[in-house]
mmCIF file of C-alpha atoms in Angstrom:
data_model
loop_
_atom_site.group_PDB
_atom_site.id
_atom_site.type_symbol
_atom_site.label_atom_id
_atom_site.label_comp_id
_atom_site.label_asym_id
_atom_site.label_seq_id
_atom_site.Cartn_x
_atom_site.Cartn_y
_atom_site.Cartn_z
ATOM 1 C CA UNK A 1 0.000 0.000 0.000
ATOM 2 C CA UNK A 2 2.275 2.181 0.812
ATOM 3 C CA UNK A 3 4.782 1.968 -2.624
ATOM 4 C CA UNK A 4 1.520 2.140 -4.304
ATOM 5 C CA UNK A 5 0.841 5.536 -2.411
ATOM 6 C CA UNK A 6 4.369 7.457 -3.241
ATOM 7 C CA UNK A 7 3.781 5.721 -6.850
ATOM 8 C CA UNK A 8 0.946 8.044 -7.055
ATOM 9 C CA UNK A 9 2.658 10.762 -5.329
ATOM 10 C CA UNK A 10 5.366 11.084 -7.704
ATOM 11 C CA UNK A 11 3.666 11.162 -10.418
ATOM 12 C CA UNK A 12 1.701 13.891 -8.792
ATOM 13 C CA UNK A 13 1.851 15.083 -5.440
ATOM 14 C CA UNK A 14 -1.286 17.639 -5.420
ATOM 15 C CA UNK A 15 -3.616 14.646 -5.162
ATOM 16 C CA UNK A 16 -6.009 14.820 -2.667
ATOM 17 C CA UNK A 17 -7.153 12.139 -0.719
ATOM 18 C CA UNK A 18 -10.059 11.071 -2.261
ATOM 19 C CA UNK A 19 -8.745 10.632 -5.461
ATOM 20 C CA UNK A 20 -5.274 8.530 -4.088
ATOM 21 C CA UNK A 21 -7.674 6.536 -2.409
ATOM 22 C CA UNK A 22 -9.077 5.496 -5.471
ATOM 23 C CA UNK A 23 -6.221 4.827 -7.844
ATOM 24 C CA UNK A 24 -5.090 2.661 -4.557
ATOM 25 C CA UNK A 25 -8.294 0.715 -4.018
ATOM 26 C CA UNK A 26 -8.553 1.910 -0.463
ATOM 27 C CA UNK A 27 -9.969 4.942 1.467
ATOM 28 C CA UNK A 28 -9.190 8.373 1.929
ATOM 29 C CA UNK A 29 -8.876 7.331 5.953
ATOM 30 C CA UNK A 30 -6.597 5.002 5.191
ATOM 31 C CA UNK A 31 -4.520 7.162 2.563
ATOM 32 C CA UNK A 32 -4.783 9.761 4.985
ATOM 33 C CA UNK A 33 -3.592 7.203 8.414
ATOM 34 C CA UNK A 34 -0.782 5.503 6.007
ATOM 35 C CA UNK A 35 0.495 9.377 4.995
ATOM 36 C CA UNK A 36 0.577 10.751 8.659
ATOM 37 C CA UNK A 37 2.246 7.275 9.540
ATOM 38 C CA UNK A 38 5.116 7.807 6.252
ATOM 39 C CA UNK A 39 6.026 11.912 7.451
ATOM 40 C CA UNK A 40 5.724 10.973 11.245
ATOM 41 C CA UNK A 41 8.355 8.544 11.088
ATOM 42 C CA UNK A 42 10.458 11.058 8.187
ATOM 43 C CA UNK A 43 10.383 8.188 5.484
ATOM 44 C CA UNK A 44 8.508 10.719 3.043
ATOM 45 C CA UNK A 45 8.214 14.505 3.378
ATOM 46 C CA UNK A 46 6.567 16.641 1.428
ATOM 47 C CA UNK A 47 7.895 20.005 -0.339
ATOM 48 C CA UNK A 48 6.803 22.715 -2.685
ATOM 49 C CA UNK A 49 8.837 23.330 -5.391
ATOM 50 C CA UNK A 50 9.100 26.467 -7.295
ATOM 51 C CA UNK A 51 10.720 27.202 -10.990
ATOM 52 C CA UNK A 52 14.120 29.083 -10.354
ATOM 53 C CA UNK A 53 13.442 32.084 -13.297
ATOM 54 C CA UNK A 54 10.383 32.898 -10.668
ATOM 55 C CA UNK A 55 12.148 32.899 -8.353
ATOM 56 C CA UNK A 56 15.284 35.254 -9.856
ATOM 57 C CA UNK A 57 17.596 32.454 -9.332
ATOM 58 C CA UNK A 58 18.518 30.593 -12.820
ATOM 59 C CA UNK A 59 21.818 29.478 -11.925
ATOM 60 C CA UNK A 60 22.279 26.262 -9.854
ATOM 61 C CA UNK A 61 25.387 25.638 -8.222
ATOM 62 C CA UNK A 62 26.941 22.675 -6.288
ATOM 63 C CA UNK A 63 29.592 23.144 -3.811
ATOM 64 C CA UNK A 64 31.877 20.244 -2.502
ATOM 65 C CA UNK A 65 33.578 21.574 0.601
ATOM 66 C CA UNK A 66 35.479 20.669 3.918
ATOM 67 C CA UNK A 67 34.780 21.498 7.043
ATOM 68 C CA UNK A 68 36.073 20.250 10.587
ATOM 69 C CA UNK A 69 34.105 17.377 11.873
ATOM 70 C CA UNK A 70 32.948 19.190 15.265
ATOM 71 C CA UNK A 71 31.868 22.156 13.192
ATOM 72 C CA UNK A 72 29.846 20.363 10.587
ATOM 73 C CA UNK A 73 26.708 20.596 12.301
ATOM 74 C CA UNK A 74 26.558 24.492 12.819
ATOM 75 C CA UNK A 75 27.596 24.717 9.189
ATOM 76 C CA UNK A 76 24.948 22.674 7.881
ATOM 77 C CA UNK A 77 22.551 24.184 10.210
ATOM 78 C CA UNK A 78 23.883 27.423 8.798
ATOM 79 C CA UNK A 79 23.882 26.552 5.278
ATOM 80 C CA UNK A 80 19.885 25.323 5.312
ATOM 81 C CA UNK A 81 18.877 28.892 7.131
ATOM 82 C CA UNK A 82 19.870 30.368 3.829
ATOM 83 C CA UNK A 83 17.272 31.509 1.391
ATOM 84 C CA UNK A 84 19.241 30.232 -1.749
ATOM 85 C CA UNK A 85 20.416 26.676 -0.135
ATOM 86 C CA UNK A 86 18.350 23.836 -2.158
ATOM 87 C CA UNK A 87 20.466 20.847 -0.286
ATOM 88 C CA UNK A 88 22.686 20.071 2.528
ATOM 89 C CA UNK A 89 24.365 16.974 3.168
ATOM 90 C CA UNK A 90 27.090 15.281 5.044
ATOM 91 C CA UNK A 91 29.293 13.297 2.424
ATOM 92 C CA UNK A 92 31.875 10.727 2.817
ATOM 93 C CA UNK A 93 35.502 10.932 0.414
ATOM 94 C CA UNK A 94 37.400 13.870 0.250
ATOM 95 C CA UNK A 95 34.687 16.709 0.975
ATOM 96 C CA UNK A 96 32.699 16.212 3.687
ATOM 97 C CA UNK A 97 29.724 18.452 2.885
ATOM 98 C CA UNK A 98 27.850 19.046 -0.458
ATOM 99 C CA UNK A 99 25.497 21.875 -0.814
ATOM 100 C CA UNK A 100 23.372 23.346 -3.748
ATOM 101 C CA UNK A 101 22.356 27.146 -3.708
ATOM 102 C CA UNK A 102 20.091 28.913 -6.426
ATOM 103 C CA UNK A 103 22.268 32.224 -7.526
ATOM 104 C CA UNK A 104 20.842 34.992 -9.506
ATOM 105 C CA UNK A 105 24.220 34.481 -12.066
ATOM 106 C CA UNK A 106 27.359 33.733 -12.695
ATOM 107 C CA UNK A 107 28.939 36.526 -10.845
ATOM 108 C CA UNK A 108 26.579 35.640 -7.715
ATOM 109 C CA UNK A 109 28.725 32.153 -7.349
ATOM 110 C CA UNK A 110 32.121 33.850 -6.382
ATOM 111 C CA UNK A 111 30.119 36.247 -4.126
ATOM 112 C CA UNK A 112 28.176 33.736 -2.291
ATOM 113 C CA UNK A 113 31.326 31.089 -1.712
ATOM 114 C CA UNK A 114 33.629 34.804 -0.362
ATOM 115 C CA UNK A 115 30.532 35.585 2.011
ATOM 116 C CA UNK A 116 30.174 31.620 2.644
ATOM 117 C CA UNK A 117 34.279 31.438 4.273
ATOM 118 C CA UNK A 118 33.905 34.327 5.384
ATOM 119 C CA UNK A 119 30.897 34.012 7.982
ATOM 120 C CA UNK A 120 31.843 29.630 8.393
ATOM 121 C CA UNK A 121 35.980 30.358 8.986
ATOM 122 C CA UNK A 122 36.430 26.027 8.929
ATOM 123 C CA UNK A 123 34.406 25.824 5.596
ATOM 124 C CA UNK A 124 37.121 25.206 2.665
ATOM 125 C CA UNK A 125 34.836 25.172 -1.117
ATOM 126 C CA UNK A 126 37.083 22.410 -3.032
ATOM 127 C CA UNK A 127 35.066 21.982 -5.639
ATOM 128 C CA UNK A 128 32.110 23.726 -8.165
ATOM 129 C CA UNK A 129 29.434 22.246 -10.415
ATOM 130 C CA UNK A 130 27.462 25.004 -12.352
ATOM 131 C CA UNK A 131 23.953 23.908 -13.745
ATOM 132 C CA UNK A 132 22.670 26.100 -16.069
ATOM 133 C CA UNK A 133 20.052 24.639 -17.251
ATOM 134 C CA UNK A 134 17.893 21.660 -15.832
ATOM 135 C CA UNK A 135 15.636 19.808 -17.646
ATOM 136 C CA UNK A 136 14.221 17.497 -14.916
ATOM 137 C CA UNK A 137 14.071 17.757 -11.105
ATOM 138 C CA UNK A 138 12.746 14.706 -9.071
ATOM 139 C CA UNK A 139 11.331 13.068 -12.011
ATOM 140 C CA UNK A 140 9.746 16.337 -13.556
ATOM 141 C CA UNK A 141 10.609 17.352 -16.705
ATOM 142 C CA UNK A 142 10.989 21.495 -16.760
ATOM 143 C CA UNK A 143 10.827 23.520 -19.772
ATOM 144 C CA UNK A 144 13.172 26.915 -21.018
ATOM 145 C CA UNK A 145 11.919 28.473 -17.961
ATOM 146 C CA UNK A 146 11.384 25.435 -15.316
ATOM 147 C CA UNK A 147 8.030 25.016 -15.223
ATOM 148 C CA UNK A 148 6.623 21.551 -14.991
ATOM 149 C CA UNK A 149 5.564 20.242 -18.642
ATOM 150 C CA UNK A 150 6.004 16.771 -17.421
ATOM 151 C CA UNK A 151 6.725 13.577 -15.645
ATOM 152 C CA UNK A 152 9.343 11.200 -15.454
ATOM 153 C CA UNK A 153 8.715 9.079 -12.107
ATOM 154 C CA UNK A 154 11.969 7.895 -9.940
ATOM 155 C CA UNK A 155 11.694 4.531 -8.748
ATOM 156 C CA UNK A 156 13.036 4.924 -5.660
ATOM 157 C CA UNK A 157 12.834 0.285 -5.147
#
């Protein structure tokens, strides 16, 4: 029941009850109950996604970076209170932290990394992946200016 429920949910997640209860042969008590159970425990969790251009942010960059292991909690803790952080994670290999921002351009990548050291003193930036363009983002498929136009369903089993 419940791979049948994200199933549904990735292929759209604005579907209310009712009508995943249906295209799961159950009810909308028991999509609801199964849900609360899934975001209670953190298996799933829901977002809202919005297209970058709207939001005046068409670049994408990644940022591979160091940071001493006592200090990687404040930093990540740091790095999600920003407006323009997408992801934060704890890595294993040579970097220890990967983060994705949203930047307004080019320019805005060398800006945000000096501010970045600056204000996190332990945080070394040892590598940079640019995105300028992305044509799908958790299985949907984005257009010139990243709206939705379709679907493309990960598989997370």
């Amino acid at each position: 029941m419940d791979r049948a429920l994200l199933a549904q949910l990735v292929s759209d997640g604005r579907l209310g009850w009712a009508e995943l209860a249906q295209r799961t042969g159950t009810s909308p008590a028991t999509v609801r109950r199964r849900l609360r159970r899934l975001t209670d425990s953190e298996v799933l969790t829901f977002r809202c996604d919005v297209a970058a251009p709207l939001a005046g942010r068409v670049v994408s960059v990644s940022l591979l970076a160091t940071a001493p292991a006592r200090d990687v909690g404040a930093v990540h803790r740091t790095l999600a209170a920003l407006p323009e952080c997408r992801l934060v994670a704890a890595v294993t290999g040579p970097a220890n932290l990967f983060a994705t921002l949203w930047v307004s351009d080019i320019g805005d990548i060398q800006r945000r990394e000096t501010a970045l050291c600056a204000r996190l003193p332990g945080l070394t930036v040892t590598d940079r992946i640019v995105g300028l363009r992305t044509v799908k983002r958790m299985g949907h498929l984005l257009d010139d200016d990243g709206r939705r136009t379709g679907v493309r369903p990960i598989s997370p089993w």
